[in-house]
Amino acid sequence: QVQLVESGGGLVQAGGSLRLSCAASGRTLSSYTMGWFRRAPGKEHEFVAHISRSGAYTYYPDSVKGRFTISRDNAKNTVYLQMNSLKPEDTAVYYCAAAGSVTMSTMRLIGQYDYWGQGTQVTVSS
């Protein structure tokens, strides 16, 4: 069992930056691949980033590639999402999630993830 807690959300102007953190407890985070998702009002969950267990491999959709960076510190049991050049369309609740195993084709699917945090709100003003 893994408990995930996100933090770092807030209100920022367009063009600004935020760094989200996802702290894990219960089991060592290095046992899991990790993803970030977001959900805007009235929309479905959207895949934002994924990182392998070691941190050697990362993946992003085109919508955030070049602006967002996922990283992890397994010693601290924490995963991060650095978000730069934020846009109003990035406004959403951001969730981190842990998966025992995913593939290139399944990492974007919310059903592949076993544990989820409660989410943190990110609001980008224009």
Short mmCIF file of C-alpha atoms in Angstrom, two decimals:
data_model
loop_
_atom_site.label_atom_id
_atom_site.label_comp_id
_atom_site.label_asym_id
_atom_site.label_seq_id
_atom_site.Cartn_x
_atom_site.Cartn_y
_atom_site.Cartn_z
CA GLN A 1 0.00 0.00 0.00
CA VAL A 2 1.27 3.44 -0.93
CA GLN A 3 -0.08 6.79 0.18
CA LEU A 4 0.63 9.74 -2.08
CA VAL A 5 0.32 13.39 -1.14
CA GLU A 6 0.74 16.19 -3.68
CA SER A 7 1.75 19.73 -2.82
CA GLY A 8 3.02 22.87 -4.50
CA GLY A 9 -0.05 23.95 -6.41
CA GLY A 10 -1.30 27.50 -6.43
CA LEU A 11 -2.14 30.56 -8.50
CA VAL A 12 0.42 31.79 -11.00
CA GLN A 13 0.40 34.19 -13.92
CA ALA A 14 0.82 32.95 -17.47
CA GLY A 15 4.49 32.43 -18.22
CA GLY A 16 5.28 31.61 -14.63
CA SER A 17 6.52 28.42 -13.01
CA LEU A 18 5.49 26.01 -10.29
CA ARG A 19 7.03 22.87 -8.90
CA LEU A 20 4.72 20.16 -7.69
CA SER A 21 5.84 17.50 -5.25
CA CYS A 22 4.40 14.06 -4.60
CA ALA A 23 5.50 12.50 -1.33
CA ALA A 24 4.97 8.80 -0.78
CA SER A 25 4.65 6.78 2.38
CA GLY A 26 3.92 3.19 3.16
CA ARG A 27 6.22 1.55 0.63
CA THR A 28 9.37 2.62 -1.08
CA LEU A 29 8.63 4.65 -4.16
CA SER A 30 11.41 2.99 -6.13
CA SER A 31 9.12 -0.02 -6.53
CA TYR A 32 6.82 1.99 -8.79
CA THR A 33 6.81 3.85 -12.02
CA MET A 34 5.19 7.23 -11.51
CA GLY A 35 2.89 9.43 -13.52
CA TRP A 36 1.36 12.87 -13.32
CA PHE A 37 -2.13 13.51 -14.63
CA ARG A 38 -4.39 16.52 -14.58
CA ARG A 39 -8.09 17.12 -14.74
CA ALA A 40 -9.62 20.41 -15.81
CA PRO A 41 -13.26 21.23 -15.01
CA GLY A 42 -15.60 19.33 -17.30
CA LYS A 43 -12.80 17.31 -18.88
CA GLU A 44 -11.35 13.84 -18.56
CA HIS A 45 -8.05 13.04 -16.88
CA GLU A 46 -5.13 13.98 -19.11
CA PHE A 47 -1.73 12.31 -19.02
CA VAL A 48 1.01 14.83 -18.25
CA ALA A 49 4.24 12.94 -17.58
CA HIS A 50 5.73 9.58 -16.67
CA ILE A 51 9.02 8.49 -15.15
CA SER A 52 10.58 5.06 -14.84
CA ARG A 53 11.55 3.53 -11.51
CA SER A 54 15.15 4.64 -11.74
CA GLY A 55 14.34 8.00 -13.27
CA ALA A 56 16.33 7.20 -16.39
CA TYR A 57 13.35 7.44 -18.74
CA THR A 58 10.72 10.15 -18.95
CA TYR A 59 7.77 10.68 -21.27
CA TYR A 60 5.52 13.62 -22.03
CA PRO A 61 2.63 14.40 -24.33
CA ASP A 62 3.15 17.12 -26.91
CA SER A 63 0.98 19.52 -24.91
CA VAL A 64 3.62 19.88 -22.18
CA LYS A 65 6.84 18.67 -23.82
CA GLY A 66 9.60 21.21 -23.42
CA ARG A 67 7.77 23.02 -20.61
CA PHE A 68 7.27 20.34 -17.94
CA THR A 69 9.93 18.12 -16.37
CA ILE A 70 9.25 15.10 -14.21
CA SER A 71 11.93 13.88 -11.82
CA ARG A 72 12.21 11.70 -8.76
CA ASP A 73 14.33 11.33 -5.66
CA ASN A 74 13.89 7.77 -4.49
CA ALA A 75 15.93 8.42 -1.36
CA LYS A 76 13.34 11.03 -0.37
CA ASN A 77 10.42 8.96 -1.69
CA THR A 78 9.31 11.96 -3.70
CA VAL A 79 8.44 12.71 -7.31
CA TYR A 80 8.43 16.21 -8.75
CA LEU A 81 6.84 18.02 -11.65
CA GLN A 82 8.58 21.23 -12.66
CA MET A 83 6.22 23.33 -14.76
CA ASN A 84 7.57 26.29 -16.70
CA SER A 85 6.03 28.69 -19.21
CA LEU A 86 2.61 27.96 -17.79
CA LYS A 87 -0.47 28.73 -19.84
CA PRO A 88 -4.09 29.29 -18.80
CA GLU A 89 -4.96 25.96 -20.41
CA ASP A 90 -2.70 24.25 -17.86
CA THR A 91 -5.24 25.12 -15.17
CA ALA A 92 -6.40 21.87 -13.56
CA VAL A 93 -6.15 19.65 -10.53
CA TYR A 94 -2.87 17.75 -10.79
CA TYR A 95 -2.55 14.19 -9.52
CA CYS A 96 0.41 11.90 -9.07
CA ALA A 97 -0.05 8.18 -9.44
CA ALA A 98 1.99 5.03 -8.89
CA ALA A 99 1.99 1.95 -11.07
CA GLY A 100 3.64 -1.41 -10.60
CA SER A 101 4.21 -1.73 -14.31
CA VAL A 102 3.24 0.12 -17.47
CA THR A 103 4.22 -0.05 -21.13
CA MET A 104 4.74 2.64 -23.71
CA SER A 105 1.15 2.18 -24.83
CA THR A 106 -0.45 1.99 -21.38
CA MET A 107 1.34 4.67 -19.38
CA ARG A 108 -1.25 7.24 -20.48
CA LEU A 109 -4.15 5.19 -19.14
CA ILE A 110 -5.43 6.02 -15.68
CA GLY A 111 -6.52 2.41 -15.16
CA GLN A 112 -2.90 1.27 -15.19
CA TYR A 113 -2.09 3.12 -11.99
CA ASP A 114 -2.65 1.49 -8.63
CA TYR A 115 -2.38 4.43 -6.25
CA TRP A 116 -3.39 8.07 -6.52
CA GLY A 117 -2.93 11.21 -4.50
CA GLN A 118 -5.72 13.61 -3.62
CA GLY A 119 -4.61 16.23 -6.11
CA THR A 120 -3.36 19.80 -5.96
CA GLN A 121 -4.97 22.75 -7.74
CA VAL A 122 -2.98 24.71 -10.28
CA THR A 123 -4.54 27.90 -11.61
CA VAL A 124 -2.86 29.95 -14.33
CA SER A 125 -4.22 33.43 -14.89
CA SER A 126 -3.95 35.22 -18.21
#
